[in-house]
């Protein structure tokens, strides 16, 4: 069965520091992978997605993610965070049965 | 171009009442998806609809829950005889072409249902 694990429930970084949010998935075939961001009281916004091809995916707002098949991971990175990046981030996986499975999310806190 | 609209944003119901949640997809989108988000959880798929058709309702509880997307008007998620466990945020998403993950889904702001 498909599953997504986001090991970190909360992450705190200083403004201007680099960021990496972890995501591990379980899926039998080539997965389709997504990162979404949810600001308080808002819906989800797609940051980036991986379907095939280059394993380093560029997204909006300066985010990128790297698909590593050997590690079943799709970690999200940003070289320098801004206070406006404080939000909850969800990793998700989709596959041949046409369903999207979301992780439980990682809440990002930014220190000034 | 307005985004996905959901109303109400907050809904309070007493146990046993009915809850109706509305979703107006983005203009030109004919595919709608409903998700439920419980506290401290990710989103869980409930149902996928196209105009006048339910494509996949495998994530929706068999009892008390129903969804529709009529030819005219918004999509409706209906919860009959609500219980405290129904308290959650319900999100609607829409997409123009379908294929749940190939096609980017645009999410609404959600309806937060509280059952007293």
CSV table of N, CA and C in Angstrom, one decimal, chain A:
chain,number,residue,atom,x,y,z
A,1,UNK,N,0.8,-1.2,0.0
A,1,UNK,CA,0.0,0.0,0.0
A,1,UNK,C,0.9,1.2,0.0
A,2,UNK,N,0.4,2.3,-0.6
A,2,UNK,CA,1.1,3.5,-0.6
A,2,UNK,C,1.1,4.2,0.7
A,3,UNK,N,2.2,4.8,1.1
A,3,UNK,CA,2.2,5.6,2.3
A,3,UNK,C,3.3,6.7,2.2
A,4,UNK,N,3.1,7.7,3.0
A,4,UNK,CA,4.0,8.8,3.0
A,4,UNK,C,4.4,9.1,4.5
A,5,UNK,N,5.7,9.3,4.7
A,5,UNK,CA,6.1,9.6,6.1
A,5,UNK,C,6.9,10.9,6.1
A,6,UNK,N,6.4,11.8,6.9
A,6,UNK,CA,7.2,13.0,7.2
A,6,UNK,C,7.6,12.9,8.6
A,7,UNK,N,8.9,12.6,8.8
A,7,UNK,CA,9.4,12.3,10.2
A,7,UNK,C,9.3,13.4,11.2
A,8,UNK,N,9.4,14.6,10.6
A,8,UNK,CA,9.5,15.8,11.5
A,8,UNK,C,8.1,16.5,11.6
A,9,UNK,N,7.5,16.5,12.8
A,9,UNK,CA,6.3,17.2,13.0
A,9,UNK,C,6.4,18.7,13.0
A,10,UNK,N,7.5,19.2,13.7
A,10,UNK,CA,7.8,20.6,13.7
A,10,UNK,C,9.3,20.8,13.4
A,11,UNK,N,9.6,21.9,12.6
A,11,UNK,CA,10.9,22.2,12.3
A,11,UNK,C,11.0,23.7,12.6
A,12,UNK,N,12.1,24.2,13.3
A,12,UNK,CA,12.3,25.6,13.5
A,12,UNK,C,13.7,26.0,12.9
A,13,UNK,N,13.7,27.0,12.1
A,13,UNK,CA,14.9,27.5,11.5
A,13,UNK,C,15.0,29.0,11.6
A,14,UNK,N,16.1,29.6,11.6
A,14,UNK,CA,16.3,31.0,11.6
A,14,UNK,C,16.1,31.6,10.2
A,15,UNK,N,15.6,32.8,10.2
A,15,UNK,CA,15.4,33.5,8.9
A,15,UNK,C,16.7,33.6,8.2
A,16,UNK,N,16.8,33.2,6.9
A,16,UNK,CA,18.0,33.3,6.2
A,16,UNK,C,18.8,32.0,6.2
A,17,UNK,N,18.4,31.1,7.0
A,17,UNK,CA,19.1,29.8,7.1
A,17,UNK,C,18.5,28.9,6.0
A,18,UNK,N,19.2,27.8,5.7
A,18,UNK,CA,18.8,26.8,4.7
A,18,UNK,C,17.8,25.9,5.4
A,19,UNK,N,17.0,25.2,4.5
A,19,UNK,CA,15.9,24.4,5.0
A,19,UNK,C,15.9,23.1,4.3
A,20,UNK,N,15.7,22.0,5.0
A,20,UNK,CA,15.4,20.7,4.3
A,20,UNK,C,14.3,20.0,5.1
A,21,UNK,N,13.2,19.7,4.4
A,21,UNK,CA,12.1,18.9,5.0
A,21,UNK,C,12.1,17.5,4.4
A,22,UNK,N,12.0,16.6,5.3
A,22,UNK,CA,12.1,15.2,4.8
A,22,UNK,C,10.8,14.5,4.5
A,23,UNK,N,10.9,13.7,3.5
A,23,UNK,CA,9.7,12.9,3.1
A,23,UNK,C,10.2,11.6,2.6
A,24,UNK,N,9.6,10.5,3.1
A,24,UNK,CA,9.8,9.2,2.6
A,24,UNK,C,8.5,8.5,2.2
A,25,UNK,N,8.6,7.8,1.1
A,25,UNK,CA,7.4,7.2,0.6
A,25,UNK,C,7.5,5.7,0.5
A,26,UNK,N,6.4,5.1,0.4
A,26,UNK,CA,6.4,3.6,0.1
A,26,UNK,C,5.4,3.4,-1.1
A,27,UNK,N,6.0,2.9,-2.1
A,27,UNK,CA,5.2,2.6,-3.3
A,27,UNK,C,5.9,1.6,-4.2
A,28,UNK,N,5.1,0.7,-4.8
A,28,UNK,CA,5.7,-0.4,-5.5
A,28,UNK,C,6.3,0.0,-6.9
A,29,UNK,N,5.8,1.0,-7.5
A,29,UNK,CA,6.3,1.4,-8.8
A,29,UNK,C,6.8,2.8,-8.8
A,30,UNK,N,7.0,3.4,-9.9
A,30,UNK,CA,7.5,4.8,-10.0
A,30,UNK,C,6.4,5.7,-9.4
A,31,UNK,N,6.7,6.4,-8.4
A,31,UNK,CA,5.6,7.2,-7.8
A,31,UNK,C,5.5,8.6,-8.5
A,32,UNK,N,4.4,9.2,-8.3
A,32,UNK,CA,4.3,10.6,-8.6
A,32,UNK,C,4.3,11.4,-7.3
A,33,UNK,N,5.2,12.4,-7.2
A,33,UNK,CA,5.4,13.0,-5.9
A,33,UNK,C,5.1,14.5,-5.9
A,34,UNK,N,4.6,15.0,-4.8
A,34,UNK,CA,4.2,16.4,-4.7
A,34,UNK,C,4.6,17.0,-3.3
A,35,UNK,N,4.8,18.3,-3.3
A,35,UNK,CA,4.9,19.0,-2.1
A,35,UNK,C,3.9,20.2,-2.2
A,36,UNK,N,3.1,20.3,-1.1
A,36,UNK,CA,2.1,21.3,-1.0
A,36,UNK,C,2.5,22.1,0.3
A,37,UNK,N,2.0,23.4,0.3
A,37,UNK,CA,2.2,24.3,1.4
A,37,UNK,C,0.8,24.8,1.9
A,38,UNK,N,0.6,24.8,3.1
A,38,UNK,CA,-0.7,25.3,3.7
A,38,UNK,C,-0.4,26.4,4.7
A,39,UNK,N,-0.8,27.6,4.4
A,39,UNK,CA,-0.7,28.7,5.4
A,39,UNK,C,-1.9,28.6,6.3
A,40,UNK,N,-1.8,29.2,7.5
A,40,UNK,CA,-2.9,29.0,8.5
A,40,UNK,C,-4.2,29.5,7.9
A,41,UNK,N,-5.2,28.7,8.1
A,41,UNK,CA,-6.6,29.0,7.6
A,41,UNK,C,-6.8,29.0,6.1
A,42,UNK,N,-5.8,28.5,5.4
A,42,UNK,CA,-5.9,28.5,4.0
A,42,UNK,C,-5.9,27.1,3.4
A,43,UNK,N,-6.2,27.0,2.1
A,43,UNK,CA,-6.1,25.7,1.4
A,43,UNK,C,-4.6,25.4,1.1
A,44,UNK,N,-4.5,24.3,0.3
A,44,UNK,CA,-3.1,23.9,0.0
A,44,UNK,C,-2.7,24.5,-1.4
A,45,UNK,N,-1.4,24.8,-1.5
A,45,UNK,CA,-0.9,25.4,-2.7
A,45,UNK,C,0.2,24.4,-3.2
A,46,UNK,N,0.2,24.1,-4.4
A,46,UNK,CA,1.2,23.2,-5.0
A,46,UNK,C,2.5,23.9,-5.1
A,47,UNK,N,3.6,23.4,-4.5
A,47,UNK,CA,4.9,23.9,-4.6
A,47,UNK,C,5.7,23.4,-5.8
A,48,UNK,N,5.6,22.1,-5.9
A,48,UNK,CA,6.3,21.4,-7.0
A,48,UNK,C,5.8,19.9,-7.1
A,49,UNK,N,6.1,19.3,-8.3
A,49,UNK,CA,5.7,17.9,-8.5
A,49,UNK,C,6.7,17.2,-9.3
A,50,UNK,N,6.9,15.9,-9.1
A,50,UNK,CA,7.7,15.1,-9.9
A,50,UNK,C,6.9,14.0,-10.5
A,51,UNK,N,7.1,13.9,-11.8
A,51,UNK,CA,6.4,12.7,-12.5
A,51,UNK,C,7.5,11.8,-13.2
A,52,UNK,N,8.5,12.4,-13.8
A,52,UNK,CA,9.5,11.6,-14.4
A,52,UNK,C,10.6,12.6,-14.8
A,53,UNK,N,11.7,12.1,-15.3
A,53,UNK,CA,12.8,12.9,-15.9
A,53,UNK,C,13.7,13.3,-14.8
A,54,UNK,N,14.2,14.6,-14.9
A,54,UNK,CA,15.2,15.1,-14.0
A,54,UNK,C,14.7,14.9,-12.5
A,55,UNK,N,15.6,14.3,-11.7
A,55,UNK,CA,15.2,14.0,-10.4
A,55,UNK,C,15.3,15.3,-9.5
A,56,UNK,N,15.9,16.3,-9.9
A,56,UNK,CA,15.9,17.6,-9.1
A,56,UNK,C,14.8,18.5,-9.7
A,57,UNK,N,13.8,18.8,-8.9
A,57,UNK,CA,12.6,19.5,-9.4
A,57,UNK,C,12.6,20.9,-8.8
A,58,UNK,N,12.4,21.9,-9.7
A,58,UNK,CA,12.3,23.3,-9.2
A,58,UNK,C,10.8,23.6,-9.0
A,59,UNK,N,10.6,24.4,-8.0
A,59,UNK,CA,9.2,24.8,-7.7
A,59,UNK,C,9.1,26.3,-7.6
A,60,UNK,N,7.9,26.7,-7.0
A,60,UNK,CA,7.7,28.1,-6.8
A,60,UNK,C,8.3,28.5,-5.5
A,61,UNK,N,8.4,29.8,-5.3
A,61,UNK,CA,8.9,30.4,-4.1
A,61,UNK,C,10.3,30.0,-3.7
A,62,UNK,N,11.1,29.6,-4.7
A,62,UNK,CA,12.5,29.2,-4.5
A,62,UNK,C,12.7,27.8,-3.9
A,63,UNK,N,11.7,27.0,-3.9
A,63,UNK,CA,11.8,25.7,-3.4
A,63,UNK,C,12.3,24.7,-4.5
A,64,UNK,N,12.9,23.6,-4.0
A,64,UNK,CA,13.3,22.6,-4.9
A,64,UNK,C,13.2,21.2,-4.1
A,65,UNK,N,13.1,20.1,-4.9
A,65,UNK,CA,13.1,18.8,-4.2
A,65,UNK,C,13.8,17.8,-5.1
A,66,UNK,N,14.4,16.9,-4.4
A,66,UNK,CA,15.1,15.8,-5.1
A,66,UNK,C,14.6,14.5,-4.9
A,67,UNK,N,14.3,13.8,-6.0
A,67,UNK,CA,13.8,12.4,-5.9
A,67,UNK,C,15.0,11.5,-5.9
A,68,UNK,N,15.0,10.7,-4.8
A,68,UNK,CA,16.1,9.7,-4.7
A,68,UNK,C,15.4,8.3,-4.5
A,69,UNK,N,15.4,7.6,-5.6
A,69,UNK,CA,14.7,6.3,-5.7
A,69,UNK,C,15.3,5.3,-4.7
A,70,UNK,N,16.7,5.3,-4.6
A,70,UNK,CA,17.3,4.3,-3.7
A,70,UNK,C,17.0,4.6,-2.2
A,71,UNK,N,16.6,5.8,-1.9
A,71,UNK,CA,16.3,6.1,-0.5
A,71,UNK,C,14.8,6.3,-0.3
A,72,UNK,N,14.0,6.1,-1.4
A,72,UNK,CA,12.6,6.3,-1.3
A,72,UNK,C,12.3,7.7,-0.7
A,73,UNK,N,13.0,8.7,-1.1
A,73,UNK,CA,12.8,10.0,-0.5
A,73,UNK,C,12.5,11.1,-1.5
A,74,UNK,N,12.0,12.1,-1.1
A,74,UNK,CA,11.6,13.3,-1.9
A,74,UNK,C,11.7,14.5,-1.0
A,75,UNK,N,12.9,14.9,-0.6
A,75,UNK,CA,13.1,16.0,0.4
A,75,UNK,C,13.0,17.3,-0.2
A,76,UNK,N,12.4,18.2,0.5
A,76,UNK,CA,12.2,19.6,0.0
A,76,UNK,C,13.3,20.5,0.6
A,77,UNK,N,13.8,21.4,-0.2
A,77,UNK,CA,14.9,22.2,0.2
A,77,UNK,C,14.6,23.7,-0.2
A,78,UNK,N,15.2,24.6,0.5
A,78,UNK,CA,15.3,26.0,0.2
A,78,UNK,C,16.6,26.6,0.8
A,79,UNK,N,17.4,27.3,0.0
A,79,UNK,CA,18.7,27.7,0.4
A,79,UNK,C,18.6,28.8,1.5
A,80,UNK,N,17.5,29.6,1.5
A,80,UNK,CA,17.5,30.7,2.5
A,80,UNK,C,16.0,31.0,2.7
A,81,UNK,N,15.5,30.7,3.9
A,81,UNK,CA,14.1,30.9,4.2
A,81,UNK,C,13.8,32.3,4.6
A,82,UNK,N,12.5,32.6,4.4
A,82,UNK,CA,12.0,34.0,4.7
A,82,UNK,C,10.9,33.8,5.7
A,83,UNK,N,10.6,34.8,6.5
A,83,UNK,CA,9.6,34.7,7.5
A,83,UNK,C,8.2,34.2,6.9
A,84,UNK,N,8.0,34.6,5.7
A,84,UNK,CA,6.7,34.2,5.1
A,84,UNK,C,6.6,32.8,4.7
A,85,UNK,N,7.7,32.0,4.9
A,85,UNK,CA,7.7,30.6,4.6
A,85,UNK,C,7.1,29.8,5.8
A,86,UNK,N,6.9,30.5,6.9
A,86,UNK,CA,6.3,29.7,8.0
A,86,UNK,C,4.9,29.2,7.6
A,87,UNK,N,4.7,27.9,7.7
A,87,UNK,CA,3.5,27.3,7.2
A,87,UNK,C,3.6,25.8,7.5
A,88,UNK,N,2.6,25.1,7.0
A,88,UNK,CA,2.7,23.6,7.1
A,88,UNK,C,2.9,23.1,5.7
A,89,UNK,N,3.8,22.1,5.7
A,89,UNK,CA,4.2,21.5,4.4
A,89,UNK,C,3.8,20.0,4.3
A,90,UNK,N,3.2,19.7,3.2
A,90,UNK,CA,2.7,18.3,3.0
A,90,UNK,C,3.4,17.7,1.8
A,91,UNK,N,3.9,16.5,2.0
A,91,UNK,CA,4.4,15.7,1.0
A,91,UNK,C,3.3,14.7,0.6
A,92,UNK,N,3.2,14.4,-0.7
A,92,UNK,CA,2.1,13.5,-1.2
A,92,UNK,C,2.6,12.6,-2.3
A,93,UNK,N,2.0,11.4,-2.4
A,93,UNK,CA,2.4,10.5,-3.4
A,93,UNK,C,1.2,10.0,-4.2
A,94,UNK,N,1.3,9.9,-5.5
A,94,UNK,CA,0.2,9.4,-6.3
A,94,UNK,C,0.7,8.2,-7.1
A,95,UNK,N,-0.2,7.4,-7.6
A,95,UNK,CA,0.3,6.2,-8.3
A,95,UNK,C,-0.8,5.7,-9.3
A,96,UNK,N,-0.6,4.5,-9.7
A,96,UNK,CA,-1.5,3.9,-10.8
A,96,UNK,C,-2.9,3.8,-10.4
A,97,UNK,N,-3.2,3.7,-9.1
A,97,UNK,CA,-4.6,3.6,-8.8
A,97,UNK,C,-5.3,4.9,-8.7
A,98,UNK,N,-4.6,6.0,-9.1
A,98,UNK,CA,-5.2,7.3,-9.3
A,98,UNK,C,-5.6,7.9,-8.0
A,99,UNK,N,-4.9,7.6,-6.9
A,99,UNK,CA,-5.2,8.2,-5.6
A,99,UNK,C,-4.0,9.0,-5.2
A,100,UNK,N,-4.2,10.1,-4.4
A,100,UNK,CA,-3.1,10.8,-3.8
A,100,UNK,C,-3.1,10.6,-2.3
A,101,UNK,N,-2.0,10.2,-1.8
A,101,UNK,CA,-1.9,10.0,-0.3
A,101,UNK,C,-1.0,11.1,0.2
A,102,UNK,N,-1.5,11.8,1.3
A,102,UNK,CA,-0.8,12.8,1.9
A,102,UNK,C,-0.1,12.4,3.2
A,103,UNK,N,1.1,13.0,3.4
A,103,UNK,CA,1.7,12.8,4.7
A,103,UNK,C,1.0,13.6,5.8
A,104,UNK,N,1.4,13.5,7.0
A,104,UNK,CA,0.8,14.2,8.1
A,104,UNK,C,1.2,15.7,8.2
A,105,UNK,N,2.3,16.0,7.5
A,105,UNK,CA,2.7,17.4,7.5
A,105,UNK,C,3.8,17.7,8.4
A,106,UNK,N,4.6,18.7,8.0
A,106,UNK,CA,5.6,19.3,8.9
A,106,UNK,C,5.4,20.8,9.0
A,107,UNK,N,5.3,21.2,10.3
A,107,UNK,CA,5.0,22.6,10.5
A,107,UNK,C,6.3,23.4,10.7
A,108,UNK,N,6.5,24.4,9.8
A,108,UNK,CA,7.8,25.1,9.8
A,108,UNK,C,7.6,26.4,10.6
A,109,UNK,N,8.5,26.6,11.5
A,109,UNK,CA,8.5,27.9,12.3
A,109,UNK,C,9.8,28.6,11.9
A,110,UNK,N,9.7,29.9,11.8
A,110,UNK,CA,10.9,30.8,11.4
A,110,UNK,C,11.2,31.7,12.6
A,111,UNK,N,12.5,31.7,13.0
A,111,UNK,CA,12.9,32.6,14.1
A,111,UNK,C,13.5,33.8,13.4
A,112,UNK,N,13.2,35.0,14.0
A,112,UNK,CA,13.6,36.3,13.4
A,112,UNK,C,15.1,36.4,13.5
